[in-house]
PDB file of C-alpha atoms in Angstrom:
ATOM      1  CA  MET P   1     -93.619  17.697 131.149  1.00  0.00           C
ATOM      2  CA  ASN P   2     -93.669  21.584 132.035  1.00  0.00           C
ATOM      3  CA  LYS P   3     -93.005  23.943 129.406  1.00  0.00           C
ATOM      4  CA  PRO P   4     -90.459  26.334 129.576  1.00  0.00           C
ATOM      5  CA  PRO P   5     -91.693  30.181 129.841  1.00  0.00           C
ATOM      6  CA  LEU P   6     -91.550  32.312 126.860  1.00  0.00           C
ATOM      7  CA  ARG P   7     -89.574  34.735 128.291  1.00  0.00           C
ATOM      8  CA  TYR P   8     -86.696  32.253 128.391  1.00  0.00           C
ATOM      9  CA  ILE P   9     -87.176  30.954 124.743  1.00  0.00           C
ATOM     10  CA  ILE P  10     -87.178  34.127 123.061  1.00  0.00           C
ATOM     11  CA  PRO P  11     -83.639  35.673 124.783  1.00  0.00           C
ATOM     12  CA  LEU P  12     -82.262  32.200 124.026  1.00  0.00           C
ATOM     13  CA  LEU P  13     -83.250  32.353 120.305  1.00  0.00           C
ATOM     14  CA  ILE P  14     -81.789  36.090 119.954  1.00  0.00           C
ATOM     15  CA  LEU P  15     -78.906  34.701 121.592  1.00  0.00           C
ATOM     16  CA  LEU P  16     -78.126  31.757 119.338  1.00  0.00           C
ATOM     17  CA  PRO P  17     -77.128  33.741 115.958  1.00  0.00           C
ATOM     18  CA  ALA P  18     -75.071  35.965 117.978  1.00  0.00           C
ATOM     19  CA  ILE P  19     -73.409  32.975 119.383  1.00  0.00           C
ATOM     20  CA  ALA P  20     -72.856  31.569 115.871  1.00  0.00           C
ATOM     21  CA  ILE P  21     -71.147  34.972 114.494  1.00  0.00           C
ATOM     22  CA  ALA P  22     -68.705  34.748 117.760  1.00  0.00           C
ATOM     23  CA  ALA P  23     -67.348  31.395 116.999  1.00  0.00           C
ATOM     24  CA  ILE P  24     -66.522  32.222 113.319  1.00  0.00           C
ATOM     25  CA  CYS P  25     -65.331  35.393 114.125  1.00  0.00           C
ATOM     26  CA  PHE P  26     -63.099  34.324 117.053  1.00  0.00           C
ATOM     27  CA  TYR P  27     -62.135  30.703 116.234  1.00  0.00           C
ATOM     28  CA  PRO P  28     -58.491  30.170 116.864  1.00  0.00           C
ATOM     29  CA  LYS P  29     -56.918  31.024 113.310  1.00  0.00           C
ATOM     30  CA  ASP P  30     -53.755  28.775 113.818  1.00  0.00           C
ATOM     31  CA  GLU P  31     -55.833  25.998 114.568  1.00  0.00           C
ATOM     32  CA  ALA P  32     -57.994  26.375 111.461  1.00  0.00           C
ATOM     33  CA  ASP P  33     -54.964  26.733 109.395  1.00  0.00           C
ATOM     34  CA  VAL P  34     -53.428  23.802 111.009  1.00  0.00           C
ATOM     35  CA  GLN P  35     -56.641  21.765 110.366  1.00  0.00           C
ATOM     36  CA  THR P  36     -57.191  22.620 106.310  1.00  0.00           C
ATOM     37  CA  PHE P  37     -53.584  23.172 105.389  1.00  0.00           C
ATOM     38  CA  ASP P  38     -51.916  19.917 103.567  1.00  0.00           C
ATOM     39  CA  ALA P  39     -48.204  20.672 103.352  1.00  0.00           C
ATOM     40  CA  GLU P  40     -47.716  17.301 101.169  1.00  0.00           C
ATOM     41  CA  ALA P  41     -50.268  18.326  98.656  1.00  0.00           C
ATOM     42  CA  PHE P  42     -48.973  21.977  98.081  1.00  0.00           C
ATOM     43  CA  ARG P  43     -45.621  20.392  97.759  1.00  0.00           C
ATOM     44  CA  GLN P  44     -46.833  18.003  94.906  1.00  0.00           C
ATOM     45  CA  ILE P  45     -47.007  21.279  92.894  1.00  0.00           C
ATOM     46  CA  GLY P  46     -43.159  20.980  92.293  1.00  0.00           C
ATOM     47  CA  TYR P  47     -42.194  24.527  92.899  1.00  0.00           C
ATOM     48  CA  THR P  48     -38.396  25.523  92.997  1.00  0.00           C
ATOM     49  CA  ASP P  49     -36.999  27.561  95.904  1.00  0.00           C
ATOM     50  CA  GLU P  50     -37.070  30.613  93.881  1.00  0.00           C
ATOM     51  CA  GLU P  51     -40.783  30.414  93.274  1.00  0.00           C
ATOM     52  CA  LEU P  52     -41.418  29.778  96.659  1.00  0.00           C
ATOM     53  CA  VAL P  53     -39.558  32.925  97.685  1.00  0.00           C
ATOM     54  CA  LEU P  54     -41.599  34.724  94.745  1.00  0.00           C
ATOM     55  CA  PHE P  55     -44.925  33.372  95.966  1.00  0.00           C
ATOM     56  CA  GLU P  56     -44.037  34.550  99.488  1.00  0.00           C
ATOM     57  CA  ASP P  57     -43.292  37.935  98.462  1.00  0.00           C
ATOM     58  CA  ILE P  58     -46.346  38.510  96.184  1.00  0.00           C
ATOM     59  CA  ALA P  59     -49.179  36.212  97.473  1.00  0.00           C
ATOM     60  CA  PHE P  60     -49.580  37.783 100.836  1.00  0.00           C
ATOM     61  CA  ASN P  61     -52.061  41.065 100.932  1.00  0.00           C
ATOM     62  CA  ARG P  62     -49.659  43.866 102.509  1.00  0.00           C
ATOM     63  CA  LYS P  63     -52.718  45.858 103.919  1.00  0.00           C
ATOM     64  CA  ASP P  64     -54.469  42.740 105.818  1.00  0.00           C
ATOM     65  CA  SER P  65     -51.439  40.638 105.938  1.00  0.00           C
ATOM     66  CA  CYS P  66     -52.795  37.429 104.729  1.00  0.00           C
ATOM     67  CA  ILE P  67     -53.873  35.674 101.823  1.00  0.00           C
ATOM     68  CA  ARG P  68     -56.946  37.021  99.436  1.00  0.00           C
ATOM     69  CA  LYS P  69     -58.305  34.999  96.662  1.00  0.00           C
ATOM     70  CA  TRP P  70     -61.267  34.064  94.722  1.00  0.00           C
ATOM     71  CA  ASN P  71     -63.512  31.316  95.730  1.00  0.00           C
ATOM     72  CA  SER P  72     -66.020  31.588  92.982  1.00  0.00           C
ATOM     73  CA  ASP P  73     -65.612  32.177  89.556  1.00  0.00           C
ATOM     74  CA  ILE P  74     -64.618  35.412  88.183  1.00  0.00           C
ATOM     75  CA  ARG P  75     -66.828  37.414  85.801  1.00  0.00           C
ATOM     76  CA  ILE P  76     -65.083  39.875  83.489  1.00  0.00           C
ATOM     77  CA  GLU P  77     -67.386  42.807  82.293  1.00  0.00           C
ATOM     78  CA  ILE P  78     -66.199  45.286  79.975  1.00  0.00           C
ATOM     79  CA  ASP P  79     -67.424  48.746  80.924  1.00  0.00           C
ATOM     80  CA  ASP P  80     -69.517  50.300  77.798  1.00  0.00           C
ATOM     81  CA  ILE P  81     -68.423  47.421  75.775  1.00  0.00           C
ATOM     82  CA  GLY P  82     -70.552  48.863  72.740  1.00  0.00           C
ATOM     83  CA  ARG P  83     -68.130  52.220  72.688  1.00  0.00           C
ATOM     84  CA  THR P  84     -65.162  49.951  73.335  1.00  0.00           C
ATOM     85  CA  LYS P  85     -62.696  49.384  70.289  1.00  0.00           C
ATOM     86  CA  GLN P  86     -62.399  45.925  68.910  1.00  0.00           C
ATOM     87  CA  TRP P  87     -58.770  45.557  69.760  1.00  0.00           C
ATOM     88  CA  ALA P  88     -59.469  46.569  73.550  1.00  0.00           C
ATOM     89  CA  ILE P  89     -61.984  43.786  73.457  1.00  0.00           C
ATOM     90  CA  GLU P  90     -59.448  41.417  71.989  1.00  0.00           C
ATOM     91  CA  GLU P  91     -56.686  42.326  74.711  1.00  0.00           C
ATOM     92  CA  VAL P  92     -59.281  41.484  77.597  1.00  0.00           C
ATOM     93  CA  ASP P  93     -60.201  38.239  76.038  1.00  0.00           C
ATOM     94  CA  SER P  94     -56.306  37.530  75.659  1.00  0.00           C
ATOM     95  CA  ALA P  95     -55.579  38.081  79.357  1.00  0.00           C
ATOM     96  CA  ILE P  96     -57.930  35.825  80.146  1.00  0.00           C
ATOM     97  CA  ILE P  97     -56.942  33.110  78.236  1.00  0.00           C
ATOM     98  CA  VAL P  98     -53.336  33.530  79.940  1.00  0.00           C
ATOM     99  CA  LEU P  99     -54.807  33.725  83.274  1.00  0.00           C
ATOM    100  CA  ALA P 100     -57.250  30.732  83.221  1.00  0.00           C
ATOM    101  CA  PRO P 101     -55.150  27.770  83.475  1.00  0.00           C
ATOM    102  CA  LEU P 102     -53.426  29.046  86.669  1.00  0.00           C
ATOM    103  CA  ILE P 103     -56.443  29.306  88.776  1.00  0.00           C
ATOM    104  CA  ALA P 104     -58.216  26.317  88.304  1.00  0.00           C
ATOM    105  CA  PRO P 105     -60.609  25.012  89.156  1.00  0.00           C
ATOM    106  CA  HIS P 106     -61.997  28.146  89.266  1.00  0.00           C
ATOM    107  CA  LYS P 107     -62.917  29.778  86.219  1.00  0.00           C
ATOM    108  CA  ILE P 108     -62.434  33.538  84.817  1.00  0.00           C
ATOM    109  CA  TYR P 109     -64.458  34.137  81.542  1.00  0.00           C
ATOM    110  CA  ARG P 110     -65.884  37.694  79.986  1.00  0.00           C
ATOM    111  CA  VAL P 111     -69.560  38.171  80.402  1.00  0.00           C
ATOM    112  CA  ALA P 112     -72.103  41.068  78.580  1.00  0.00           C
ATOM    113  CA  LYS P 113     -73.412  42.051  82.170  1.00  0.00           C
ATOM    114  CA  ASP P 114     -73.472  41.137  85.818  1.00  0.00           C
ATOM    115  CA  GLY P 115     -69.702  40.721  85.810  1.00  0.00           C
ATOM    116  CA  ASN P 116     -68.047  40.640  89.464  1.00  0.00           C
ATOM    117  CA  VAL P 117     -65.054  42.443  87.515  1.00  0.00           C
ATOM    118  CA  LYS P 118     -65.264  45.795  85.946  1.00  0.00           C
ATOM    119  CA  VAL P 119     -63.084  46.650  83.467  1.00  0.00           C
ATOM    120  CA  TYR P 120     -62.460  50.077  82.164  1.00  0.00           C
ATOM    121  CA  ARG P 121     -59.875  49.630  79.581  1.00  0.00           C
ATOM    122  CA  THR P 122     -59.400  53.468  78.029  1.00  0.00           C
ATOM    123  CA  VAL P 123     -59.951  55.926  80.644  1.00  0.00           C
ATOM    124  CA  ARG P 124     -58.340  59.353  79.906  1.00  0.00           C
ATOM    125  CA  SER P 125     -56.464  59.216  83.100  1.00  0.00           C
ATOM    126  CA  VAL P 126     -56.270  57.125  86.341  1.00  0.00           C
ATOM    127  CA  THR P 127     -55.233  58.541  89.561  1.00  0.00           C
ATOM    128  CA  LEU P 128     -54.642  57.317  92.981  1.00  0.00           C
ATOM    129  CA  THR P 129     -55.046  59.996  95.707  1.00  0.00           C
ATOM    130  CA  ASP P 130     -52.327  59.245  98.549  1.00  0.00           C
ATOM    131  CA  MET P 131     -53.301  61.216 102.193  1.00  0.00           C
ATOM    132  CA  ASP P 132     -49.827  61.366 102.531  1.00  0.00           C
ATOM    133  CA  ALA P 133     -49.000  63.161  99.002  1.00  0.00           C
ATOM    134  CA  ILE P 134     -48.670  66.453  98.204  1.00  0.00           C
ATOM    135  CA  ARG P 135     -50.657  65.709  95.030  1.00  0.00           C
ATOM    136  CA  PRO P 136     -52.354  62.869  93.580  1.00  0.00           C
ATOM    137  CA  VAL P 137     -50.358  60.159  91.676  1.00  0.00           C
ATOM    138  CA  ALA P 138     -51.195  59.946  88.039  1.00  0.00           C
ATOM    139  CA  LEU P 139     -50.877  55.974  87.008  1.00  0.00           C
ATOM    140  CA  HIS P 140     -50.835  53.701  84.122  1.00  0.00           C
ATOM    141  CA  GLY P 141     -53.303  51.525  85.858  1.00  0.00           C
ATOM    142  CA  LEU P 142     -55.217  50.752  88.856  1.00  0.00           C
ATOM    143  CA  THR P 143     -57.053  48.219  90.601  1.00  0.00           C
ATOM    144  CA  LYS P 144     -59.809  48.466  93.456  1.00  0.00           C
ATOM    145  CA  LYS P 145     -61.312  45.233  95.124  1.00  0.00           C
ATOM    146  CA  ASN P 146     -63.815  44.721  97.787  1.00  0.00           C
ATOM    147  CA  LYS P 147     -62.379  45.126 101.781  1.00  0.00           C
ATOM    148  CA  VAL P 148     -61.666  42.445 104.040  1.00  0.00           C
ATOM    149  CA  THR P 149     -64.466  41.960 106.596  1.00  0.00           C
ATOM    150  CA  GLU P 150     -64.767  40.272 109.990  1.00  0.00           C
ATOM    151  CA  LEU P 151     -66.283  37.096 108.369  1.00  0.00           C
ATOM    152  CA  SER P 152     -64.144  36.863 104.927  1.00  0.00           C
ATOM    153  CA  SER P 153     -60.818  37.563 103.608  1.00  0.00           C
ATOM    154  CA  ASP P 154     -62.167  36.315  99.987  1.00  0.00           C
ATOM    155  CA  ILE P 155     -62.052  38.623  96.602  1.00  0.00           C
ATOM    156  CA  THR P 156     -65.817  38.841  95.544  1.00  0.00           C
ATOM    157  CA  SER P 157     -65.619  42.251  93.510  1.00  0.00           C
ATOM    158  CA  ALA P 158     -63.172  44.034  91.800  1.00  0.00           C
ATOM    159  CA  SER P 159     -62.850  47.061  89.314  1.00  0.00           C
ATOM    160  CA  VAL P 160     -59.881  47.548  87.038  1.00  0.00           C
ATOM    161  CA  TYR P 161     -58.928  51.093  85.134  1.00  0.00           C
ATOM    162  CA  VAL P 162     -56.172  51.057  82.529  1.00  0.00           C
ATOM    163  CA  ARG P 163     -55.154  54.428  81.073  1.00  0.00           C
ATOM    164  CA  GLN P 164     -55.683  55.294  77.264  1.00  0.00           C
ATOM    165  CA  GLY P 165     -52.490  54.371  75.683  1.00  0.00           C
ATOM    166  CA  ALA P 166     -51.216  52.021  78.395  1.00  0.00           C
ATOM    167  CA  ALA P 167     -49.552  49.050  77.309  1.00  0.00           C
ATOM    168  CA  THR P 168     -50.888  45.605  76.912  1.00  0.00           C
ATOM    169  CA  GLN P 169     -48.681  44.501  80.042  1.00  0.00           C
ATOM    170  CA  THR P 170     -50.474  47.173  82.343  1.00  0.00           C
ATOM    171  CA  LEU P 171     -53.560  45.395  81.864  1.00  0.00           C
ATOM    172  CA  LEU P 172     -52.286  41.886  82.566  1.00  0.00           C
ATOM    173  CA  HIS P 173     -50.389  43.408  85.616  1.00  0.00           C
ATOM    174  CA  GLU P 174     -53.760  44.622  86.691  1.00  0.00           C
ATOM    175  CA  PHE P 175     -55.710  41.396  86.201  1.00  0.00           C
ATOM    176  CA  MET P 176     -52.936  39.713  88.199  1.00  0.00           C
ATOM    177  CA  HIS P 177     -53.998  42.153  90.988  1.00  0.00           C
ATOM    178  CA  VAL P 178     -57.631  40.981  90.720  1.00  0.00           C
ATOM    179  CA  LEU P 179     -56.239  37.746  91.183  1.00  0.00           C
ATOM    180  CA  GLY P 180     -54.823  38.583  94.876  1.00  0.00           C
ATOM    181  CA  VAL P 181     -51.400  39.281  93.996  1.00  0.00           C
ATOM    182  CA  GLU P 182     -49.249  42.078  95.484  1.00  0.00           C
ATOM    183  CA  HIS P 183     -46.175  44.083  93.879  1.00  0.00           C
ATOM    184  CA  PRO P 184     -42.849  42.563  95.053  1.00  0.00           C
ATOM    185  CA  THR P 185     -41.036  44.088  97.475  1.00  0.00           C
ATOM    186  CA  VAL P 186     -37.331  42.720  96.120  1.00  0.00           C
ATOM    187  CA  ALA P 187     -35.880  42.052  93.187  1.00  0.00           C
ATOM    188  CA  HIS P 188     -35.682  38.623  91.524  1.00  0.00           C
ATOM    189  CA  PRO P 189     -33.462  37.099  89.311  1.00  0.00           C
ATOM    190  CA  PHE P 190     -36.040  36.903  86.692  1.00  0.00           C
ATOM    191  CA  TYR P 191     -38.726  39.627  85.026  1.00  0.00           C
ATOM    192  CA  VAL P 192     -42.027  39.694  86.815  1.00  0.00           C
ATOM    193  CA  THR P 193     -44.768  41.255  85.175  1.00  0.00           C
ATOM    194  CA  ILE P 194     -46.472  42.174  88.459  1.00  0.00           C
ATOM    195  CA  GLY P 195     -43.340  44.200  89.406  1.00  0.00           C
ATOM    196  CA  ARG P 196     -43.243  45.973  86.261  1.00  0.00           C
ATOM    197  CA  SER P 197     -43.903  49.152  87.497  1.00  0.00           C
ATOM    198  CA  VAL P 198     -42.252  48.902  90.841  1.00  0.00           C
ATOM    199  CA  ILE P 199     -38.789  46.726  90.042  1.00  0.00           C
ATOM    200  CA  PRO P 200     -38.423  46.830  86.453  1.00  0.00           C
ATOM    201  CA  ASN P 201     -35.280  44.363  86.591  1.00  0.00           C
ATOM    202  CA  HIS P 202     -34.050  42.175  83.677  1.00  0.00           C
ATOM    203  CA  LEU P 203     -36.382  43.949  81.035  1.00  0.00           C
ATOM    204  CA  TYR P 204     -33.669  42.996  78.177  1.00  0.00           C
ATOM    205  CA  PRO P 205     -32.899  39.481  77.995  1.00  0.00           C
ATOM    206  CA  LYS P 206     -29.670  38.843  76.289  1.00  0.00           C
ATOM    207  CA  GLY P 207     -30.355  38.454  72.728  1.00  0.00           C
ATOM    208  CA  GLY P 208     -34.084  38.698  73.144  1.00  0.00           C
ATOM    209  CA  GLU P 209     -36.668  41.383  72.581  1.00  0.00           C
ATOM    210  CA  PRO P 210     -37.586  43.177  75.817  1.00  0.00           C
ATOM    211  CA  TYR P 211     -39.917  41.475  77.901  1.00  0.00           C
ATOM    212  CA  ILE P 212     -41.919  44.821  78.419  1.00  0.00           C
ATOM    213  CA  GLN P 213     -42.689  44.604  75.106  1.00  0.00           C
ATOM    214  CA  GLN P 214     -43.978  40.797  75.002  1.00  0.00           C
ATOM    215  CA  ARG P 215     -47.639  42.031  74.866  1.00  0.00           C
ATOM    216  CA  PHE P 216     -48.507  38.993  77.293  1.00  0.00           C
ATOM    217  CA  TYR P 217     -45.441  38.016  78.875  1.00  0.00           C
ATOM    218  CA  MET P 218     -45.350  35.828  82.056  1.00  0.00           C
ATOM    219  CA  SER P 219     -42.387  34.012  83.435  1.00  0.00           C
ATOM    220  CA  GLU P 220     -43.000  30.544  84.494  1.00  0.00           C
ATOM    221  CA  GLN P 221     -41.834  31.498  87.955  1.00  0.00           C
ATOM    222  CA  GLU P 222     -44.673  33.791  87.878  1.00  0.00           C
ATOM    223  CA  LYS P 223     -47.134  31.313  86.574  1.00  0.00           C
ATOM    224  CA  THR P 224     -46.380  28.963  89.183  1.00  0.00           C
ATOM    225  CA  ALA P 225     -46.855  31.606  92.147  1.00  0.00           C
ATOM    226  CA  ILE P 226     -50.293  32.143  90.863  1.00  0.00           C
ATOM    227  CA  ARG P 227     -51.037  28.490  90.715  1.00  0.00           C
ATOM    228  CA  MET P 228     -49.555  27.923  94.238  1.00  0.00           C
ATOM    229  CA  LEU P 229     -51.808  30.661  95.319  1.00  0.00           C
ATOM    230  CA  TYR P 230     -54.904  29.141  94.014  1.00  0.00           C
ATOM    231  CA  HIS P 231     -53.948  25.694  95.510  1.00  0.00           C
ATOM    232  CA  PRO P 232     -57.238  24.431  97.472  1.00  0.00           C
ATOM    233  CA  THR P 233     -55.127  23.874 100.265  1.00  0.00           C
ATOM    234  CA  ILE P 234     -54.254  27.773 100.222  1.00  0.00           C
ATOM    235  CA  ARG P 235     -57.393  29.545 101.782  1.00  0.00           C
ATOM    236  CA  SER P 236     -58.060  33.262 102.213  1.00  0.00           C
ATOM    237  CA  GLY P 237     -56.833  34.521 105.562  1.00  0.00           C
ATOM    238  CA  LEU P 238     -53.813  32.410 105.736  1.00  0.00           C
ATOM    239  CA  THR P 239     -51.198  34.571 107.332  1.00  0.00           C
ATOM    240  CA  LYS P 240     -47.535  34.570 106.034  1.00  0.00           C
ATOM    241  CA  GLU P 241     -46.443  33.553 109.702  1.00  0.00           C
ATOM    242  CA  SER P 242     -48.712  30.536 109.869  1.00  0.00           C
ATOM    243  CA  PHE P 243     -47.785  29.246 106.310  1.00  0.00           C
ATOM    244  CA  ASP P 244     -44.044  29.264 107.075  1.00  0.00           C
ATOM    245  CA  ARG P 245     -44.922  27.171 110.065  1.00  0.00           C
ATOM    246  CA  LEU P 246     -47.036  25.259 108.395  1.00  0.00           C
ATOM    247  CA  ILE P 247     -44.545  24.467 105.340  1.00  0.00           C
ATOM    248  CA  ASN P 248     -41.704  23.837 107.808  1.00  0.00           C
ATOM    249  CA  ASN P 249     -44.067  21.456 109.708  1.00  0.00           C
ATOM    250  CA  GLN P 250     -43.375  23.596 112.815  1.00  0.00           C
ATOM    251  CA  TYR P 251     -46.710  23.120 114.452  1.00  0.00           C
TER     252      TYR P 251
END
């Protein structure tokens, strides 16, 4: 049996990886969603109509128009922890305790080094430089995440900046951004921590303490929305349009 000439084998070896990458990048997205989405399993969460509306409002990344979430454990590292006040460390630990049950089976925990989330809890100022603004915008907190690539929409790293003197809910708000949650675009009939700086509605419940002063408060609807985001059938890269069709069995 004659062996193929070497000049044919080398180009083939070069082309194979390129073909594999192209198959990943250009695989029909809707078809991939249909194959992986389990509508019945998702409905077993037992969400209400208003929780579904909240999920669709805050779970789909505005810039990239799709779901962004972690597919690995989240390791929180506090910057310069040796100089960080004990109350600030305990505040970070408490926020982790609140969020951990919502993203199972993934885990979120604090580490001394090699974290994939770096927290700067008491910076003197937090500034967002907007290209369209006349001057930089001062903020209470800011979260930066890795960018979407052609191969993945997963969140794999983040940095959290919270201004010195900012409320505890600001830290919790930024941690929610770390998980992949966005600001709401409309007012909901309940207080949402992720919307506290955007749509601060219903801050004062009848006969109760203002939600904004309840340090680690999250509404049950908001907790359910995060559980929905971290349900195994919801995958990074899923668009809102695809989700609407899938959940309504329109494929």
